[in-house]
Amino acid sequence: MPAVNGTATAAAAPSGLAAFCDAKYPPISVDSYSAYLGDGILYQLPQCIASIVRAAKYVLISDTNVFPLYGQRLVDAFQQAGLALPHYEIAPGESSKTRQTKAELEEWLLSLRCGRDTALLALGGGVIGDLVGFLAATYMRGIPYIHLPSSLLAMVDSSIGGKTGIDVPLGKNLIGAFWRPCAVLLDVSLLQSLPQRELSNGMAESIKAGAIADESLFALIEANADRLLSCDKALLSEVIYRSVAFKARVVCADEREGGERAILNFGHSIGHAIEAIMLPTLLHGECVSIGMMEEALLARSMGLITSAVVRRLDQCLTAFKLPTRVPGECGAAEMVERMGVDKKNKDGKKELVLLTSIGSVKSKPGYTSTVSDQQLLALLTPAITLVPAASSPHGHVSVPGSKSLSNRILLLSALGRGQCKVRGLLHSQDTQVMLDSLRELGVQFSWEDKQQVLVMLGCGGAAALKEPRKPLYLNNAGTASRFLTSVATLVRTGESVLTGNARMKERPIADLVDALKQNGCQLAFEGKQGCLPVRVKSVGGFPGGEITLRANISSQYVSSILLAAPHAMKPVTLRLDT
């Protein structure tokens, strides 16, 4: 094995595998082993394996999805080199990363009379790597193994760093060991068979690497979503190499996660809690994506980053079709309880990694920050109850950005004429929903200055609005739902459907709908009366004329009608009935 050098820079080749690496991507040294990136490098392993690890017996462990694609060809290559390669296939997926599966593998190795002079080959994704690595760490008190990752997620993350483990009912990877592989082979040709969802799953970890430490890597990724999702080998190789080199540098400096290595857990504290609840519905990278967004929102609430940073992260993740919202099935209390067994916790307190910008994290006094359960519950709870204070507050109050004012600005600029630039727009679920809906209605906009400036191209009013191709899904964004109900009546042809999540479908909007119907608009509730979803059929535009609302209802109903009024077919008189 190569000598320990404590760096993650390109190293002299410890074996003949270096000859099969692209000259642009020399082997990456990760302490006592190296990672090799190449197209088709997997099948060069038999002729080079003795220079990596000498063993009396080599054994391949894979899963029933991966082995038919690549395993049998690897077995044949070993046979052609005069080497036997017995193999074992487990069921694919996280459900196999258990004590039971590990015990079955141990019994199988014993039945083959495998001793300490055996080397394991782990061909598969993160589940195979974690499981086989832990098996190697404990079988005969430790035997060598080689990582052969077949997924993008495993290549850029789990295969590097020597972490191994299995899952238990209380959480992921809670039983395991630090056990270094002898080598890691990163064969980009294996990614050609991955579904797009699996590519996105892996890209979450590379996006994370850019977000916490390398703004230029983040910029490369955010600018090339289509190419990366179409499996452009050249670009994927660049992203994989830079992601692995970054992780290798961190691991070499802090193998046992006593310091800087903690930053690699950005998005994982909340992400693992979601994963424990949502498996197998959501993949690991998808849960980490949601976790990154929530932890970024937490950093913003603490004044560490701006809405522009949150928005940039959100848009990058969304470009890779990754989720960014906590699923409705995940209750805040359950997530916080799940986070109680996180490995990073100290003295029973939850420790999270917090962004300070794209490309850096809070590092003083440490790489993680203590976050209270109350902070997490406030972050993760979709609704909160306000209780009046016993006495009036005194002192200075800093008012945060307003969702309601932000959405008013968005609509005024969208329905106006010409270009409007908005700086410092609050990033929230309501404003993002509004932007998504405006785009669906045909409004055009873009971002400048690293997502800090929104450039809205005003459509000039009702004539330019288009019938949406799909329902406008508003999640639980109440402000957006109230404003968009009136705006939807401006569309001159077709129909629009406004809908949302289960909570939204309980929130009343009948007063506004009734006022619009009395004005001649055609609106109909699709489910529970008085709540979304509501279908808005075009009558050629917003009729206008006299409209009456009760004076004690939401001011946003009033604003909703006033925002649409300049584009009505005739002047609007709005009366507030006391």
Coordinates of C-alpha atoms in Angstrom, one line a residue:
M1 CA 0.0 0.0 0.0
P2 CA 1.2 3.6 -0.5
A3 CA 2.8 5.4 2.4
V4 CA 0.6 7.6 4.5
N5 CA 1.2 11.2 3.4
G6 CA -1.7 13.1 5.0
T7 CA -2.7 14.8 1.8
A8 CA -5.3 14.3 -0.9
T9 CA -3.3 15.6 -3.8
A10 CA -2.5 13.5 -6.9
A11 CA 0.0 10.9 -5.8
A12 CA 2.5 8.6 -7.5
A13 CA 0.7 5.4 -8.6
P14 CA 1.0 2.6 -6.1
S15 CA -0.1 0.1 -8.7
G16 CA -0.6 -0.5 -12.4
L17 CA -4.1 0.9 -12.2
A18 CA -2.7 4.4 -12.7
A19 CA -1.9 3.5 -16.3
F20 CA -5.7 3.2 -17.0
C21 CA -6.5 6.6 -15.5
D22 CA -7.1 9.7 -17.7
A23 CA -3.9 11.8 -17.5
K24 CA -6.1 14.7 -16.4
Y25 CA -7.1 12.7 -13.3
P26 CA -4.2 11.0 -11.6
P27 CA -4.8 8.8 -8.6
I28 CA -6.0 10.6 -5.5
S29 CA -4.2 9.6 -2.3
V30 CA -6.4 9.1 0.7
D31 CA -3.9 8.4 3.4
S32 CA -3.0 4.7 3.0
Y33 CA -5.0 4.0 -0.2
S34 CA -5.8 5.7 -3.5
A35 CA -8.9 6.4 -5.6
Y36 CA -8.6 5.8 -9.3
L37 CA -10.9 7.4 -11.9
G38 CA -11.2 6.0 -15.4
D39 CA -13.6 4.9 -18.1
G40 CA -13.7 1.1 -18.0
I41 CA -11.1 0.8 -15.2
L42 CA -13.1 -1.8 -13.4
Y43 CA -12.2 -4.6 -15.8
Q44 CA -8.5 -3.8 -15.6
L45 CA -8.5 -4.8 -11.9
P46 CA -7.6 -8.5 -12.3
Q47 CA -4.3 -7.8 -13.9
C48 CA -3.4 -5.2 -11.3
I49 CA -4.9 -6.5 -8.1
A50 CA -1.8 -8.2 -6.8
S51 CA -0.1 -4.8 -6.6
I52 CA -3.0 -3.5 -4.5
V53 CA -3.5 -6.4 -2.1
R54 CA -2.0 -9.9 -2.2
A55 CA -4.5 -12.5 -1.1
A56 CA -4.9 -16.3 -1.2
K57 CA -8.6 -15.7 -2.1
Y58 CA -10.6 -12.9 -3.6
V59 CA -14.4 -12.8 -3.0
L60 CA -16.9 -10.6 -4.7
I61 CA -20.1 -9.3 -2.9
S62 CA -22.7 -7.4 -4.9
D63 CA -26.5 -7.2 -5.1
T64 CA -29.0 -8.7 -7.5
N65 CA -29.4 -5.4 -9.5
V66 CA -25.7 -4.7 -10.0
F67 CA -24.2 -8.1 -10.5
P68 CA -26.0 -9.0 -13.7
L69 CA -24.9 -5.6 -15.2
Y70 CA -21.2 -5.7 -14.2
G71 CA -20.5 -8.5 -11.8
Q72 CA -20.5 -11.4 -14.2
R73 CA -18.2 -9.6 -16.6
L74 CA -15.8 -9.0 -13.7
V75 CA -15.9 -12.6 -12.7
D76 CA -15.1 -13.6 -16.3
A77 CA -12.2 -11.1 -16.4
F78 CA -10.7 -12.7 -13.2
Q79 CA -11.1 -16.1 -14.7
Q80 CA -9.2 -15.0 -17.8
A81 CA -6.4 -13.8 -15.6
G82 CA -6.3 -17.2 -13.9
L83 CA -8.1 -16.1 -10.7
A84 CA -11.2 -17.6 -9.2
L85 CA -13.8 -15.1 -7.9
P86 CA -16.7 -16.6 -5.9
H87 CA -19.5 -14.2 -5.5
Y88 CA -22.6 -13.5 -3.4
E89 CA -25.6 -11.4 -4.3
I90 CA -27.8 -9.8 -1.7
A91 CA -31.1 -8.1 -2.1
P92 CA -30.7 -4.4 -3.2
G93 CA -31.6 -1.4 -1.1
E94 CA -31.2 -0.1 2.4
S95 CA -33.3 -2.9 3.9
S96 CA -30.4 -5.2 3.4
K97 CA -27.9 -3.1 5.5
T98 CA -28.7 -5.1 8.7
R99 CA -27.2 -7.3 11.3
Q100 CA -29.0 -10.3 9.7
T101 CA -27.5 -9.7 6.2
K102 CA -24.1 -9.3 7.7
A103 CA -24.5 -12.6 9.6
E104 CA -25.5 -14.4 6.4
L105 CA -22.4 -13.1 4.7
E106 CA -20.2 -14.2 7.6
E107 CA -21.6 -17.7 7.5
W108 CA -21.0 -17.8 3.7
L109 CA -17.4 -16.7 4.1
L110 CA -16.9 -19.3 6.7
S111 CA -18.4 -22.0 4.5
L112 CA -15.8 -21.1 1.8
R113 CA -13.1 -21.5 4.4
C114 CA -12.1 -17.9 4.0
G115 CA -9.2 -16.9 6.3
R116 CA -7.4 -13.7 7.1
D117 CA -5.6 -14.0 3.8
T118 CA -8.9 -13.3 2.0
A119 CA -9.7 -10.0 0.3
L120 CA -13.3 -8.8 -0.4
L121 CA -14.5 -6.8 -3.4
A122 CA -17.5 -4.6 -2.8
L123 CA -19.3 -4.0 -6.1
G124 CA -22.4 -1.8 -5.7
G125 CA -23.8 1.4 -4.3
G126 CA -23.5 2.8 -0.8
V127 CA -25.3 -0.1 0.9
I128 CA -22.9 -2.6 -0.5
G129 CA -19.9 -0.5 0.4
D130 CA -21.0 0.2 4.0
L131 CA -22.0 -3.4 4.6
V132 CA -19.0 -5.1 3.0
G133 CA -16.6 -2.6 4.7
F134 CA -18.1 -3.4 8.1
L135 CA -17.9 -7.1 7.3
A136 CA -14.2 -6.7 6.4
A137 CA -13.6 -4.8 9.6
T138 CA -14.9 -7.6 11.8
Y139 CA -14.4 -10.8 9.9
M140 CA -11.4 -12.6 11.4
R141 CA -10.7 -9.3 13.3
G142 CA -10.1 -7.5 10.0
I143 CA -9.4 -8.4 6.4
P144 CA -8.7 -6.2 3.4
Y145 CA -11.3 -5.0 0.9
I146 CA -11.6 -2.9 -2.3
H147 CA -14.4 -0.5 -3.1
L148 CA -16.0 -0.8 -6.5
P149 CA -18.8 1.7 -6.4
S150 CA -21.5 1.5 -9.1
S151 CA -23.6 4.5 -8.2
L152 CA -22.7 8.2 -8.3
L153 CA -23.6 8.6 -4.7
A154 CA -21.2 5.9 -3.6
M155 CA -18.4 7.3 -5.9
V156 CA -18.5 10.8 -4.5
D157 CA -19.4 10.0 -0.9
S158 CA -19.6 6.7 0.9
S159 CA -16.6 5.0 -0.8
I160 CA -14.2 7.6 0.5
G161 CA -13.2 7.9 4.1
G162 CA -13.3 4.5 5.6
K163 CA -16.6 4.8 7.3
T164 CA -18.5 1.4 7.4
G165 CA -21.7 0.4 9.1
I166 CA -25.2 -1.0 9.2
D167 CA -28.6 0.4 10.1
V168 CA -30.7 -0.4 13.2
P169 CA -34.3 0.6 14.0
L170 CA -33.1 3.8 15.8
G171 CA -31.2 5.1 12.8
K172 CA -28.7 4.8 10.0
N173 CA -25.1 3.7 10.4
L174 CA -25.3 3.6 14.2
I175 CA -23.3 0.3 14.3
G176 CA -20.0 0.3 12.4
A177 CA -16.3 0.9 12.3
F178 CA -13.6 3.0 10.6
W179 CA -11.9 0.6 8.2
R180 CA -10.0 1.8 5.2
P181 CA -10.3 0.0 1.9
C182 CA -7.1 -0.9 0.0
A183 CA -8.3 1.0 -3.1
V184 CA -11.4 2.7 -4.7
L185 CA -12.1 2.3 -8.4
L186 CA -14.3 5.0 -9.9
D187 CA -15.4 3.7 -13.3
V188 CA -17.6 6.4 -15.0
S189 CA -18.8 3.8 -17.6
L190 CA -20.9 2.2 -14.8
L191 CA -23.0 5.4 -14.5
Q192 CA -24.5 5.0 -18.0
S193 CA -27.1 2.5 -16.8
L194 CA -28.2 4.7 -13.9
P195 CA -31.8 6.1 -14.0
Q196 CA -31.9 9.9 -13.8
R197 CA -33.3 9.8 -10.3
E198 CA -30.1 7.9 -9.2
L199 CA -27.9 10.4 -10.9
S200 CA -29.8 13.2 -9.0
N201 CA -29.4 11.2 -5.8
G202 CA -25.6 11.3 -6.2
M203 CA -25.5 14.9 -7.3
A204 CA -26.9 15.9 -3.9
E205 CA -23.6 15.0 -2.3
S206 CA -21.5 16.9 -4.9
I207 CA -23.8 19.9 -4.5
K208 CA -23.2 19.6 -0.8
A209 CA -19.4 19.6 -1.3
G210 CA -19.6 22.8 -3.3
A211 CA -22.0 24.4 -0.8
I212 CA -19.7 23.8 2.2
A213 CA -16.3 24.3 0.7
D214 CA -15.9 25.0 -3.0
E215 CA -18.0 27.8 -4.6
S216 CA -16.5 27.2 -8.0
L217 CA -17.5 23.5 -7.9
F218 CA -21.0 24.6 -6.9
A219 CA -21.1 27.1 -9.8
L220 CA -20.0 24.4 -12.3
I221 CA -22.8 22.1 -11.1
E222 CA -25.5 24.7 -11.1
A223 CA -24.7 25.8 -14.6
N224 CA -24.7 22.3 -16.1
A225 CA -27.7 20.4 -14.7
D226 CA -28.9 19.2 -18.1
R227 CA -25.5 17.9 -19.2
L228 CA -24.9 16.1 -15.9
L229 CA -28.3 14.5 -15.9
S230 CA -27.8 13.3 -19.4
C231 CA -24.6 11.6 -18.1
D232 CA -22.0 13.6 -20.0
K233 CA -18.9 11.5 -19.1
A234 CA -16.4 14.4 -19.4
L235 CA -18.3 16.7 -17.1
L236 CA -19.3 13.9 -14.7
S237 CA -15.6 12.9 -14.4
E238 CA -14.7 16.5 -13.5
V239 CA -17.4 16.7 -10.8
I240 CA -16.6 13.3 -9.4
Y241 CA -12.8 14.0 -9.3
R242 CA -13.2 17.3 -7.6
S243 CA -15.8 15.9 -5.1
V244 CA -13.6 13.0 -4.2
A245 CA -10.4 15.2 -4.0
F246 CA -12.2 17.5 -1.6
K247 CA -13.5 14.7 0.6
A248 CA -10.1 13.0 0.6
R249 CA -8.4 16.2 1.8
V250 CA -10.9 16.5 4.7
V251 CA -10.6 12.8 5.6
C252 CA -6.8 12.9 5.6
A253 CA -6.9 15.8 8.0
D254 CA -9.5 14.3 10.3
E255 CA -10.3 10.7 9.8
R256 CA -12.1 10.1 13.0
E257 CA -14.4 13.1 12.7
G258 CA -13.0 15.0 15.6
G259 CA -12.9 18.3 13.8
E260 CA -13.2 19.5 10.2
R261 CA -14.7 16.2 8.9
A262 CA -17.9 17.2 10.7
I263 CA -18.7 19.6 7.8
L264 CA -19.4 16.6 5.5
N265 CA -22.6 16.2 7.6
F266 CA -24.2 19.3 6.3
G267 CA -27.8 18.4 5.5
H268 CA -27.4 15.0 7.1
S269 CA -28.6 15.8 10.7
I270 CA -32.1 16.6 9.5
G271 CA -31.8 14.5 6.3
H272 CA -31.1 11.3 8.3
A273 CA -34.2 11.9 10.5
I274 CA -36.3 12.3 7.3
E275 CA -34.7 9.2 5.8
A276 CA -35.5 7.1 8.9
I277 CA -39.2 8.0 8.5
M278 CA -39.5 8.0 4.7
L279 CA -37.5 4.9 3.6
P280 CA -37.9 3.4 1.1
T281 CA -40.0 6.2 -0.5
L282 CA -37.2 8.7 -0.6
L283 CA -33.5 8.0 -1.4
H284 CA -30.6 9.1 0.7
G285 CA -29.6 12.0 -1.5
E286 CA -33.2 13.2 -1.7
C287 CA -33.4 13.3 2.1
V288 CA -30.0 15.1 2.3
S289 CA -31.3 17.7 -0.2
I290 CA -34.3 18.5 2.1
G291 CA -31.9 18.5 5.0
M292 CA -29.6 21.0 3.3
M293 CA -32.5 23.3 2.6
E294 CA -33.8 23.2 6.2
E295 CA -30.3 23.7 7.7
A296 CA -29.8 26.6 5.3
L297 CA -33.0 28.1 6.5
L298 CA -31.8 27.7 10.1
A299 CA -28.6 29.5 9.2
R300 CA -30.6 32.3 7.7
S301 CA -32.7 32.6 10.8
M302 CA -29.5 33.0 12.8
G303 CA -28.3 35.8 10.5
L304 CA -25.4 33.7 9.0
I305 CA -26.6 33.8 5.4
T306 CA -29.0 35.9 3.2
S307 CA -32.1 34.8 1.3
A308 CA -30.0 35.0 -1.9
V309 CA -27.8 32.1 -0.6
V310 CA -30.9 30.1 0.4
R311 CA -32.5 30.7 -3.0
R312 CA -29.3 29.8 -4.9
L313 CA -29.1 26.5 -3.1
D314 CA -32.8 25.8 -3.6
Q315 CA -32.7 26.5 -7.3
C316 CA -29.6 24.3 -7.8
L317 CA -31.2 21.4 -6.0
T318 CA -34.5 21.9 -7.9
A319 CA -32.6 21.9 -11.2
F320 CA -31.6 18.3 -10.4
K321 CA -35.2 17.4 -9.6
L322 CA -34.3 17.0 -5.9
P323 CA -37.0 17.7 -3.3
T324 CA -36.5 20.7 -1.0
R325 CA -39.6 20.5 1.2
V326 CA -40.2 18.4 4.3
P327 CA -42.8 15.7 3.4
G328 CA -46.1 16.0 5.1
E329 CA -45.6 12.5 6.6
C330 CA -42.7 13.9 8.7
G331 CA -43.9 15.4 12.0
A332 CA -41.6 17.9 13.6
A333 CA -41.6 16.2 17.0
E334 CA -40.7 12.8 15.4
M335 CA -37.9 14.3 13.4
V336 CA -36.4 16.1 16.4
E337 CA -36.7 12.8 18.4
R338 CA -34.9 10.9 15.6
M339 CA -32.1 13.5 15.7
G340 CA -31.5 12.6 19.3
V341 CA -29.4 9.6 18.3
D342 CA -27.3 11.5 15.7
K343 CA -23.6 10.5 16.1
K344 CA -22.5 14.2 16.1
N345 CA -24.5 15.1 19.2
K346 CA -22.5 16.2 22.2
D347 CA -23.6 15.8 25.8
G348 CA -27.1 15.1 24.6
K349 CA -27.2 18.3 22.6
K350 CA -27.8 18.4 18.8
E351 CA -25.0 19.7 16.7
L352 CA -25.5 21.0 13.1
V353 CA -23.3 22.3 10.4
L354 CA -24.3 25.9 9.4
L355 CA -23.6 27.7 6.1
T356 CA -22.0 31.2 6.1
S357 CA -22.1 31.4 2.3
I358 CA -22.0 29.2 -0.8
G359 CA -18.6 27.6 -0.3
S360 CA -18.1 28.1 3.5
V361 CA -19.5 27.0 6.8
K362 CA -19.3 28.4 10.4
S363 CA -16.0 27.1 11.8
K364 CA -15.5 29.0 15.0
P365 CA -15.4 28.0 17.8
G366 CA -16.1 24.6 16.2
Y367 CA -17.3 23.2 12.9
T368 CA -20.8 22.4 14.4
S369 CA -23.1 24.6 16.4
T370 CA -25.5 23.5 19.2
V371 CA -29.1 23.9 18.2
S372 CA -31.9 23.6 20.7
D373 CA -35.0 21.4 20.3
Q374 CA -37.1 24.6 20.4
Q375 CA -35.2 26.0 17.4
L376 CA -35.6 22.8 15.5
L377 CA -39.3 22.5 16.3
A378 CA -39.8 26.1 15.2
L379 CA -38.0 25.4 11.9
L380 CA -39.7 22.1 11.1
T381 CA -43.2 22.8 12.3
P382 CA -45.4 23.9 9.4
A383 CA -47.6 26.1 11.6
I384 CA -47.1 27.7 15.1
T385 CA -49.5 29.1 17.7
L386 CA -49.0 32.7 18.9
V387 CA -49.7 33.3 22.5
P388 CA -50.1 37.0 23.7
A389 CA -47.3 38.2 26.0
A390 CA -48.2 39.0 29.6
S391 CA -47.0 42.6 29.1
S392 CA -46.2 44.8 26.2
P393 CA -42.6 44.4 24.9
H394 CA -40.2 47.3 25.1
G395 CA -37.0 48.1 23.2
H396 CA -36.0 47.9 19.5
V397 CA -37.5 45.4 17.1
S398 CA -36.0 44.3 13.8
V399 CA -38.7 43.3 11.4
P400 CA -37.7 40.5 9.1
G401 CA -38.6 40.3 5.4
S402 CA -42.3 40.0 4.8
K403 CA -43.8 37.2 2.6
S404 CA -46.9 39.3 2.0
L405 CA -44.9 42.3 0.9
S406 CA -42.5 40.2 -1.2
N407 CA -45.5 38.6 -3.1
R408 CA -47.1 42.0 -3.6
I409 CA -43.8 43.2 -5.2
L410 CA -43.6 40.1 -7.4
L411 CA -47.2 40.5 -8.7
L412 CA -46.8 44.3 -9.3
S413 CA -43.6 43.7 -11.3
A414 CA -45.0 40.7 -13.2
L415 CA -48.2 42.4 -14.2
G416 CA -46.6 45.7 -15.1
R417 CA -44.7 46.6 -18.3
G418 CA -41.0 46.5 -18.9
Q419 CA -38.1 45.1 -16.8
C420 CA -38.1 45.4 -13.0
K421 CA -35.1 44.4 -10.8
V422 CA -35.8 43.3 -7.3
R423 CA -32.9 43.1 -4.8
G424 CA -33.0 41.3 -1.5
L425 CA -36.2 39.4 -2.1
L426 CA -37.2 37.2 0.8
H427 CA -36.8 33.6 0.0
S428 CA -39.6 31.6 1.5
Q429 CA -42.0 28.8 0.5
D430 CA -44.7 31.5 -0.3
T431 CA -42.4 33.5 -2.6
Q432 CA -41.0 30.4 -4.3
V433 CA -44.5 29.2 -4.9
M434 CA -45.5 32.6 -6.3
L435 CA -42.5 32.5 -8.7
D436 CA -43.2 29.0 -9.8
S437 CA -46.9 29.9 -10.5
L438 CA -46.0 33.1 -12.4
R439 CA -43.7 31.1 -14.6
E440 CA -46.5 28.6 -15.2
L441 CA -48.8 31.6 -16.2
G442 CA -46.3 32.7 -18.8
V443 CA -44.4 35.4 -16.9
Q444 CA -40.6 35.5 -17.6
F445 CA -37.9 36.3 -15.1
S446 CA -34.2 35.5 -14.4
W447 CA -31.6 36.0 -11.7
E448 CA -28.4 38.1 -11.6
D449 CA -25.5 38.6 -9.2
K450 CA -25.5 35.0 -7.9
Q451 CA -29.3 34.9 -7.2
Q452 CA -29.3 38.3 -5.3
V453 CA -31.2 40.2 -8.0
L454 CA -34.5 39.1 -9.6
V455 CA -35.0 40.4 -13.1
M456 CA -38.8 40.4 -13.8
L457 CA -40.0 41.0 -17.3
G458 CA -43.4 42.5 -16.9
C459 CA -46.0 40.9 -19.1
G460 CA -48.1 44.1 -19.4
G461 CA -51.2 42.7 -17.9
A462 CA -54.0 40.1 -18.5
A463 CA -53.5 39.8 -22.3
A464 CA -50.1 38.1 -21.9
L465 CA -51.1 35.6 -19.2
K466 CA -51.4 32.0 -20.4
E467 CA -53.6 29.1 -19.3
P468 CA -51.3 27.0 -17.1
R469 CA -50.5 23.5 -18.4
K470 CA -51.0 22.0 -15.0
P471 CA -52.6 22.8 -11.6
L472 CA -50.8 25.6 -9.7
Y473 CA -49.6 23.6 -6.6
L474 CA -49.2 26.1 -3.7
N475 CA -48.2 23.6 -1.0
N476 CA -49.2 25.4 2.2
A477 CA -48.4 29.0 1.0
G478 CA -51.5 30.9 2.2
T479 CA -50.3 34.3 1.0
A480 CA -49.7 33.1 -2.5
S481 CA -53.1 31.3 -2.6
R482 CA -55.0 34.4 -1.7
F483 CA -53.2 36.7 -4.2
L484 CA -53.2 34.1 -7.1
T485 CA -57.0 33.4 -6.8
S486 CA -57.7 36.9 -8.2
V487 CA -54.8 36.8 -10.6
A488 CA -56.1 33.5 -12.1
T489 CA -59.3 35.3 -13.2
L490 CA -57.3 37.6 -15.4
V491 CA -56.4 34.7 -17.8
R492 CA -58.5 35.2 -20.8
T493 CA -58.8 31.6 -22.1
G494 CA -59.1 28.1 -20.6
E495 CA -59.0 27.4 -16.9
S496 CA -56.7 27.3 -13.9
V497 CA -56.8 25.1 -10.9
L498 CA -55.2 26.2 -7.6
T499 CA -54.4 23.4 -5.2
G500 CA -52.1 22.6 -2.3
N501 CA -51.2 20.1 0.4
A502 CA -53.6 18.7 3.0
R503 CA -53.2 21.6 5.4
M504 CA -54.0 24.1 2.5
K505 CA -57.1 22.2 1.7
E506 CA -58.4 23.0 5.2
R507 CA -57.7 26.8 5.0
P508 CA -60.7 29.0 4.2
I509 CA -60.8 31.2 1.2
A510 CA -64.6 31.3 0.7
D511 CA -65.0 35.1 1.3
L512 CA -62.7 35.9 -1.6
V513 CA -64.1 33.3 -3.9
D514 CA -67.7 34.4 -3.2
A515 CA -66.8 38.1 -3.9
L516 CA -65.2 37.2 -7.2
K517 CA -68.2 35.0 -8.2
Q518 CA -70.6 37.9 -7.5
N519 CA -68.5 39.9 -9.9
G520 CA -69.1 37.4 -12.7
C521 CA -66.0 35.2 -12.4
Q522 CA -66.6 31.5 -12.6
L523 CA -64.9 29.7 -9.7
A524 CA -65.8 26.3 -8.2
F525 CA -64.5 24.4 -5.2
E526 CA -63.2 20.9 -6.2
G527 CA -63.2 19.4 -2.7
K528 CA -64.2 20.7 0.6
Q529 CA -66.5 23.8 0.2
G530 CA -64.7 27.0 1.0
C531 CA -61.2 25.6 0.6
L532 CA -58.7 24.8 -2.1
P533 CA -58.6 23.2 -4.7
V534 CA -60.6 25.8 -6.7
R535 CA -61.1 25.7 -10.4
V536 CA -61.2 29.1 -12.2
K537 CA -62.8 29.1 -15.6
S538 CA -62.1 32.0 -17.9
V539 CA -64.8 34.4 -18.8
G540 CA -62.5 36.5 -21.0
G541 CA -60.8 38.2 -18.1
F542 CA -61.6 39.9 -14.7
P543 CA -65.0 41.6 -15.3
G544 CA -64.5 44.5 -12.8
G545 CA -67.3 46.7 -11.6
E546 CA -68.5 46.9 -8.0
I547 CA -67.2 44.3 -5.5
T548 CA -68.1 44.0 -1.8
L549 CA -66.1 42.4 0.9
R550 CA -66.7 42.3 4.7
A551 CA -64.4 44.8 6.4
N552 CA -63.3 42.4 9.1
I553 CA -61.7 39.8 6.8
S554 CA -58.1 39.3 5.8
S555 CA -56.4 42.4 4.3
Q556 CA -54.8 40.0 1.8
Y557 CA -58.2 39.5 0.2
V558 CA -58.4 43.2 -0.3
S559 CA -54.9 43.4 -1.7
S560 CA -55.7 40.4 -4.0
I561 CA -58.6 42.2 -5.7
L562 CA -56.6 45.5 -5.8
L563 CA -53.7 43.9 -7.5
A564 CA -55.9 42.5 -10.2
A565 CA -58.1 45.6 -10.5
P566 CA -55.9 47.6 -12.9
H567 CA -56.2 44.8 -15.4
A568 CA -60.0 44.3 -15.1
M569 CA -62.3 44.8 -18.2
K570 CA -64.0 47.8 -16.5
P571 CA -63.1 50.0 -13.5
V572 CA -63.4 48.3 -10.1
T573 CA -65.1 49.8 -7.1
L574 CA -64.2 47.9 -3.9
R575 CA -66.6 48.4 -1.0
L576 CA -65.8 47.2 2.5
D577 CA -69.0 46.4 4.2
T578 CA -68.9 47.2 7.9

